[in-house]
Amino acid sequence: MAATTIPGKHVDIRMWTRPETVEEQAMRQLQNIAALPWTFKHVAVMPDVHYGKGATVGSVIAMRDAVSPAAVGVDIGCGMTAVRTSLDAADLPADLRRLRAELERAVPVGFGQHRATAFTDRDARDWDTFWRGFEDLTPAVKANSAKALHQMGTLGGGNHFIEICLDTAGHVWVMLHSGSRGIGNLLAQHHIEVARGLAHNESLPDPDLSVFLANTAEMKAYRHDLFWAQDYARRNRSVMLRLICDVLRKQFPQVTFEQPISAHHNYVAEETHFGEEVLVTRKGAIRAGRGDMGIIPGSMGTGSYIVRGLGNPDSFESASHGAGRRMSRNKARKQFTAEDLASQTAGVECRKDNGVVDEIPAAYKDIDEVIRNQEDLVEIVAKLKQVVCVKG
């Protein structure tokens, strides 16, 4: 669909969804973002848009000489990885419970962590250099070095997941969704509070949109910690993918894997748009430059998409990060039961208990409609449907 333009105080808002479908809280957030003097050109709003802390989930914000840590969110570097395997649907057993159990044993979920380090020299060659960078992070997180070490290669909870999927041709895919775990959250919370205390942010309409300004010590410190956390998130997914592939190799010795697709969807990047160098914050959005491969998941009982970016400049070369929630977690817990969850995830080997009712498919928007709304942002490469889903 063509984007709809809504006037804003400083810049306009361009939306790849019908404005009447956006809840009032989220629209108010978008207007606050559009009123910031540092916001560049316009605010790009993806079709999975919904209310979030600080900035709206599904928003793409370009700024000149400034960045808002809350516009990134507390799960710095959260994103997706997917890889197509050589397996076909016929290779999978009829009962997938053992496969799910093996995945859950290999990758700690929820608050779980590894007893020993999970990464090896198979994952990357520069682990020592990366971990030495921990010493240069803000002193506020120094007591968490052991936790950060043992959470590397773990899933977490909430909407994070590991899935075994089938595409429409019957090929088996691995897909996972996770971020920078506890260390990313601590770094984000620290810098959000620092930004709120700066004098130039005192008169903002929403203190959560406080920014760091270019050429300041606070901006330098945030950018350092931010990029380290984004690297942590990327490595975290890489280690998990290796652990998952090891599980598949044990059960299916003949399996091979294609080149993984990996993309952040809560992050900051230095990019050039409309002829200017800007800092682009994607919160619940993926980069969709021309030819960029991306992943747009649905919920734990619906389909997901592998996509290729079309490089639309009006979206700052971006697309949605998923289906997007249509109701809060609290509302979902009140409205649905474990029986509803079991019904809506029929045919998927996954948890079907009260602990994950807030992740029920009905709590999310229609992924097919979300994809249709961004036909000028991405093209479909493959449509996937999960047969195994691991949740924290």
Coordinates of C-alpha atoms in Angstrom, one line a residue:
M1 CA 0.0 0.0 0.0
A2 CA 1.1 3.6 -0.5
A3 CA 2.2 5.4 2.7
T4 CA -0.3 7.8 4.3
T5 CA 1.2 11.1 5.4
I6 CA 0.0 12.7 8.7
P7 CA 1.2 16.3 9.5
G8 CA 3.5 16.6 12.5
K9 CA 4.8 19.6 14.5
H10 CA 8.4 19.5 13.2
V11 CA 8.3 16.7 10.5
D12 CA 5.5 14.6 9.1
I13 CA 4.6 11.0 9.9
R14 CA 4.5 8.5 7.0
M15 CA 2.6 5.3 7.8
W16 CA 2.4 2.0 6.0
T17 CA -0.8 1.1 7.7
R18 CA -4.2 2.7 8.0
P19 CA -4.0 5.5 10.7
E20 CA -7.3 4.5 12.2
T21 CA -5.8 1.1 13.2
V22 CA -3.1 2.7 15.3
E23 CA -4.0 2.9 19.0
E24 CA -4.2 6.4 20.6
Q25 CA -1.2 5.9 22.8
A26 CA 1.0 4.9 19.9
M27 CA -0.2 7.8 17.7
R28 CA 0.6 10.2 20.6
Q29 CA 4.1 8.8 20.8
L30 CA 4.6 9.2 17.1
Q31 CA 3.5 12.9 17.3
N32 CA 6.0 13.4 20.1
I33 CA 8.8 11.9 18.0
A34 CA 7.8 14.0 15.0
A35 CA 8.0 17.2 17.2
L36 CA 11.6 16.6 18.2
P37 CA 13.9 19.3 16.7
W38 CA 16.5 16.6 15.8
T39 CA 14.2 14.3 13.8
F40 CA 15.1 14.3 10.1
K41 CA 12.7 14.5 7.1
H42 CA 9.8 12.4 8.6
V43 CA 9.0 9.5 10.9
A44 CA 8.5 6.2 9.0
V45 CA 5.9 4.0 10.6
M46 CA 5.8 0.3 9.7
P47 CA 2.6 -1.8 9.4
D48 CA 3.3 -3.7 12.7
V49 CA 3.3 -0.4 14.7
H50 CA 2.1 -0.5 18.3
Y51 CA 2.7 1.3 21.6
G52 CA 6.1 0.8 23.3
K53 CA 8.1 2.4 26.1
G54 CA 9.6 5.6 24.9
A55 CA 9.3 5.2 21.2
T56 CA 6.7 3.3 19.2
V57 CA 7.5 -0.2 18.2
G58 CA 7.5 -0.3 14.4
S59 CA 9.1 3.2 14.0
V60 CA 12.1 4.3 12.0
I61 CA 13.6 7.6 13.2
A62 CA 16.5 9.4 11.5
M63 CA 18.2 12.1 13.5
R64 CA 20.8 14.7 12.7
D65 CA 23.5 14.9 15.4
A66 CA 21.4 13.2 18.0
V67 CA 20.1 9.8 19.1
S68 CA 17.4 8.7 21.7
P69 CA 18.4 5.6 23.7
A70 CA 14.7 4.9 24.5
A71 CA 14.0 4.9 20.8
V72 CA 16.2 1.9 20.5
G73 CA 14.6 0.1 23.4
V74 CA 16.0 -2.0 26.2
D75 CA 16.8 -5.1 24.2
I76 CA 19.6 -3.5 22.1
G77 CA 20.4 -5.5 19.0
C78 CA 17.3 -7.7 19.2
G79 CA 16.8 -9.4 15.9
M80 CA 16.3 -12.6 13.8
T81 CA 18.4 -15.3 12.2
A82 CA 17.2 -17.9 9.8
V83 CA 18.8 -20.6 7.7
R84 CA 17.5 -23.1 5.2
T85 CA 18.6 -26.7 5.7
S86 CA 18.9 -29.6 3.2
L87 CA 16.1 -31.4 5.0
D88 CA 12.6 -31.8 3.7
A89 CA 9.4 -32.3 5.5
A90 CA 9.6 -36.1 4.9
D91 CA 12.9 -36.2 6.9
L92 CA 11.2 -35.1 10.1
P93 CA 9.6 -37.6 12.5
A94 CA 5.9 -37.6 13.0
D95 CA 6.4 -37.0 16.7
L96 CA 8.5 -33.8 17.2
R97 CA 8.6 -33.9 21.0
R98 CA 12.1 -35.3 21.1
L99 CA 13.5 -32.7 18.8
R100 CA 11.9 -29.9 20.8
A101 CA 13.3 -31.4 24.1
E102 CA 16.8 -31.6 22.5
L103 CA 16.6 -27.9 21.5
E104 CA 15.6 -26.9 24.9
R105 CA 18.5 -28.8 26.5
A106 CA 21.0 -27.2 24.1
V107 CA 19.8 -23.6 24.4
P108 CA 18.8 -22.3 27.9
V109 CA 15.6 -20.3 27.8
G110 CA 13.9 -17.8 30.1
F111 CA 16.3 -16.8 32.9
G112 CA 18.5 -19.8 32.2
Q113 CA 22.2 -19.6 31.3
H114 CA 25.0 -21.9 30.4
R115 CA 27.1 -23.3 33.2
A116 CA 30.2 -22.9 31.1
T117 CA 30.9 -20.7 28.1
A118 CA 28.9 -21.8 25.1
F119 CA 31.0 -20.2 22.3
T120 CA 34.0 -21.9 20.7
D121 CA 36.5 -21.0 18.0
R122 CA 33.9 -22.4 15.5
D123 CA 31.7 -19.3 16.2
A124 CA 34.3 -16.6 15.6
R125 CA 38.0 -15.9 15.8
D126 CA 38.0 -12.7 17.8
W127 CA 36.3 -13.6 21.0
D128 CA 39.1 -12.4 23.2
T129 CA 39.1 -9.0 21.6
F130 CA 35.3 -8.8 22.0
W131 CA 35.3 -9.7 25.7
R132 CA 38.1 -7.3 26.4
G133 CA 35.7 -4.7 25.2
F134 CA 33.6 -5.4 28.3
E135 CA 36.1 -3.6 30.4
D136 CA 35.5 -0.4 28.5
L137 CA 31.8 -0.4 29.1
T138 CA 30.1 2.0 31.6
P139 CA 31.2 1.1 35.2
A140 CA 27.5 0.6 36.0
V141 CA 27.5 -2.9 34.5
K142 CA 31.0 -4.1 35.6
A143 CA 29.5 -6.5 38.2
N144 CA 27.7 -8.4 35.5
S145 CA 30.6 -9.7 33.5
A146 CA 30.1 -13.4 34.5
K147 CA 26.4 -13.2 33.8
A148 CA 27.0 -11.7 30.4
L149 CA 29.5 -14.5 29.7
H150 CA 27.2 -17.3 30.6
Q151 CA 24.1 -15.8 28.9
M152 CA 25.9 -15.8 25.6
G153 CA 24.1 -18.3 23.5
T154 CA 20.8 -18.2 25.4
L155 CA 17.3 -17.3 24.3
G156 CA 15.5 -15.3 27.0
G157 CA 11.8 -15.1 27.3
G158 CA 8.9 -13.0 26.1
N159 CA 8.5 -13.0 22.4
H160 CA 11.9 -14.6 21.8
F161 CA 11.8 -18.1 20.2
I162 CA 13.5 -20.9 18.3
E163 CA 11.5 -22.5 15.5
I164 CA 11.8 -25.3 13.1
C165 CA 9.8 -24.3 10.0
L166 CA 8.7 -25.6 6.6
D167 CA 8.4 -23.4 3.6
T168 CA 5.7 -23.9 1.0
A169 CA 8.0 -26.3 -1.0
G170 CA 8.6 -28.5 2.1
H171 CA 12.1 -27.3 2.9
V172 CA 13.1 -27.3 6.5
W173 CA 14.3 -24.0 8.0
V174 CA 15.7 -23.0 11.4
M175 CA 14.6 -19.6 12.7
L176 CA 15.4 -17.8 16.0
H177 CA 14.7 -14.5 17.6
S178 CA 16.7 -13.0 20.5
G179 CA 18.8 -10.0 21.5
S180 CA 21.5 -8.8 23.9
R181 CA 20.0 -10.5 27.0
G182 CA 20.6 -9.0 30.5
I183 CA 23.7 -7.0 29.6
G184 CA 21.9 -5.1 26.8
N185 CA 19.0 -4.3 29.1
L186 CA 21.4 -2.9 31.8
L187 CA 23.3 -0.8 29.3
A188 CA 20.1 0.6 27.9
Q189 CA 18.5 1.4 31.2
H190 CA 21.7 3.2 32.4
H191 CA 21.9 5.4 29.3
I192 CA 18.2 6.2 29.2
E193 CA 18.5 7.5 32.8
V194 CA 21.6 9.5 31.9
A195 CA 19.8 11.1 28.9
R196 CA 16.8 12.0 31.1
G197 CA 19.0 14.1 33.4
L198 CA 20.6 16.3 30.7
A199 CA 19.5 19.9 30.6
H200 CA 18.6 20.1 26.9
N201 CA 15.9 17.4 27.5
E202 CA 14.1 19.1 30.3
S203 CA 11.2 20.6 28.1
L204 CA 10.6 17.5 26.0
P205 CA 6.9 16.3 25.7
D206 CA 8.0 12.8 26.8
P207 CA 11.1 12.4 29.0
D208 CA 11.6 8.9 27.5
L209 CA 12.5 10.5 24.2
S210 CA 15.5 12.3 25.8
V211 CA 18.5 12.4 23.4
F212 CA 22.3 12.5 23.4
L213 CA 23.8 15.2 21.3
A214 CA 26.8 14.8 18.9
N215 CA 30.2 15.7 20.1
T216 CA 29.4 15.2 23.8
A217 CA 30.9 12.8 26.3
E218 CA 27.5 11.2 26.9
M219 CA 27.0 10.5 23.2
K220 CA 30.4 9.0 22.9
A221 CA 29.9 6.7 25.9
Y222 CA 26.4 5.7 24.6
R223 CA 27.6 4.9 21.1
H224 CA 30.5 2.8 22.4
D225 CA 28.2 0.7 24.7
L226 CA 25.4 0.6 22.1
F227 CA 27.6 -0.9 19.3
W228 CA 29.2 -3.4 21.8
A229 CA 25.7 -4.6 22.8
Q230 CA 24.6 -4.8 19.2
D231 CA 27.7 -7.0 18.5
Y232 CA 26.8 -9.1 21.6
A233 CA 23.3 -9.7 20.2
R234 CA 24.6 -10.7 16.8
R235 CA 27.1 -13.1 18.4
N236 CA 24.4 -14.5 20.8
R237 CA 22.2 -15.5 17.8
S238 CA 25.3 -16.9 16.0
V239 CA 26.1 -19.2 19.0
M240 CA 22.5 -20.3 19.4
L241 CA 22.3 -21.1 15.7
R242 CA 25.4 -23.3 16.0
L243 CA 24.0 -25.1 19.0
I244 CA 20.7 -25.7 17.2
C245 CA 22.5 -26.9 14.1
D246 CA 24.5 -29.3 16.3
V247 CA 21.3 -30.8 17.6
L248 CA 20.1 -31.3 14.0
R249 CA 23.4 -32.9 13.0
K250 CA 23.0 -35.5 15.8
Q251 CA 19.5 -36.4 14.7
F252 CA 20.0 -36.0 10.9
P253 CA 23.7 -36.7 10.2
Q254 CA 23.3 -35.9 6.5
V255 CA 22.0 -32.4 7.0
T256 CA 23.7 -29.3 5.6
F257 CA 22.9 -25.6 6.0
E258 CA 22.8 -22.7 3.6
Q259 CA 24.2 -19.2 4.4
P260 CA 22.3 -17.8 7.3
I261 CA 20.2 -14.6 7.1
S262 CA 20.6 -12.4 10.1
A263 CA 19.2 -8.9 10.9
H264 CA 18.8 -6.6 13.9
H265 CA 15.5 -5.0 14.4
N266 CA 16.2 -2.8 17.5
Y267 CA 19.3 -0.9 16.7
V268 CA 21.1 2.3 15.5
A269 CA 23.0 2.6 12.3
E270 CA 25.0 5.4 10.7
E271 CA 23.5 5.8 7.2
T272 CA 23.0 8.3 4.4
H273 CA 19.5 9.2 3.4
F274 CA 18.2 12.0 1.2
G275 CA 21.8 13.1 0.8
E276 CA 22.6 13.6 4.5
E277 CA 24.5 11.5 7.0
V278 CA 22.1 10.6 9.9
L279 CA 21.8 8.2 12.8
V280 CA 18.9 5.9 12.0
T281 CA 17.1 4.2 14.9
R282 CA 15.0 1.2 14.0
K283 CA 12.8 0.0 16.8
G284 CA 10.8 -3.0 15.6
A285 CA 12.0 -2.5 12.0
I286 CA 14.6 -4.2 9.8
R287 CA 16.8 -2.6 7.2
A288 CA 15.4 -3.3 3.7
G289 CA 17.9 -1.7 1.3
R290 CA 17.7 -3.0 -2.2
G291 CA 18.7 -6.7 -2.1
D292 CA 18.9 -6.9 1.7
M293 CA 17.6 -10.2 3.0
G294 CA 15.3 -10.0 6.0
I295 CA 13.0 -12.0 8.2
I296 CA 9.5 -10.9 9.2
P297 CA 7.9 -13.4 11.7
G298 CA 4.3 -13.8 12.6
S299 CA 3.3 -15.4 16.0
M300 CA 3.9 -18.9 17.4
G301 CA 1.0 -20.4 15.5
T302 CA 1.0 -18.5 12.2
G303 CA 3.4 -18.1 9.3
S304 CA 6.6 -16.0 8.8
Y305 CA 8.3 -14.6 5.8
I306 CA 11.8 -14.4 4.3
V307 CA 11.9 -11.2 2.3
R308 CA 14.2 -9.1 0.1
G309 CA 14.4 -5.3 0.5
L310 CA 13.3 -3.0 -2.3
G311 CA 15.3 0.0 -1.0
N312 CA 12.3 2.4 -0.7
P313 CA 13.8 5.8 0.3
D314 CA 10.6 7.0 2.0
S315 CA 10.9 4.3 4.6
F316 CA 14.6 5.0 5.1
E317 CA 15.0 1.6 3.4
S318 CA 13.2 -0.2 6.2
A319 CA 10.4 -2.7 6.7
S320 CA 8.5 -4.2 9.6
H321 CA 10.1 -6.6 12.1
G322 CA 7.1 -8.9 12.5
A323 CA 3.4 -9.0 12.8
G324 CA 3.3 -6.6 15.8
R325 CA 1.1 -6.9 18.9
R326 CA -2.5 -5.9 18.7
M327 CA -3.1 -6.2 22.4
S328 CA -1.0 -5.9 25.5
R329 CA 0.4 -8.9 27.4
N330 CA -1.9 -8.2 30.3
K331 CA -5.0 -8.0 28.2
A332 CA -4.0 -11.3 26.4
R333 CA -3.6 -13.1 29.8
K334 CA -7.1 -11.8 30.9
Q335 CA -8.8 -12.6 27.6
F336 CA -7.3 -16.0 26.7
T337 CA -6.7 -19.4 28.4
A338 CA -4.3 -22.2 27.9
E339 CA -7.1 -24.1 26.0
D340 CA -7.3 -21.2 23.6
L341 CA -3.5 -21.3 23.1
A342 CA -3.7 -25.0 22.4
S343 CA -6.4 -24.5 19.8
Q344 CA -4.5 -21.7 18.1
T345 CA -1.2 -23.6 18.0
A346 CA -2.7 -26.9 16.8
G347 CA -0.1 -28.8 14.8
V348 CA 2.8 -27.0 16.4
E349 CA 5.1 -28.8 18.9
C350 CA 5.3 -26.1 21.6
R351 CA 4.4 -25.0 25.1
K352 CA 0.7 -24.7 25.5
D353 CA 0.5 -23.6 29.1
N354 CA -0.6 -20.4 31.0
G355 CA 3.1 -19.2 31.1
V356 CA 3.0 -18.3 27.4
V357 CA -0.7 -17.4 26.9
D358 CA 0.4 -13.8 26.3
E359 CA 2.1 -15.0 23.2
I360 CA -1.1 -16.5 21.8
P361 CA -1.5 -15.8 18.0
A362 CA -4.7 -13.8 18.6
A363 CA -2.6 -11.2 20.5
Y364 CA -0.8 -10.4 17.3
K365 CA -1.8 -8.7 14.1
D366 CA -2.5 -10.6 10.9
I367 CA 1.0 -11.3 9.4
D368 CA -0.4 -11.7 5.9
E369 CA -2.0 -8.2 6.1
V370 CA 1.2 -6.7 7.5
I371 CA 3.1 -8.1 4.5
R372 CA 0.5 -6.8 2.0
N373 CA 0.8 -3.3 3.5
Q374 CA 4.5 -3.2 2.7
E375 CA 4.6 -4.5 -0.9
D376 CA 6.6 -1.4 -1.9
L377 CA 9.2 -2.1 0.9
V378 CA 10.0 -5.8 0.4
E379 CA 9.3 -8.7 -1.9
I380 CA 8.6 -12.2 -0.6
V381 CA 11.3 -14.8 -1.0
A382 CA 9.7 -17.6 1.0
K383 CA 6.7 -18.2 3.4
L384 CA 7.4 -20.4 6.4
K385 CA 5.2 -22.2 8.9
Q386 CA 6.6 -23.5 12.2
V387 CA 6.2 -27.1 13.2
V388 CA 8.3 -26.7 16.4
C389 CA 8.4 -23.6 18.6
V390 CA 10.6 -23.2 21.7
K391 CA 9.6 -20.4 24.1
G392 CA 11.2 -19.2 27.3

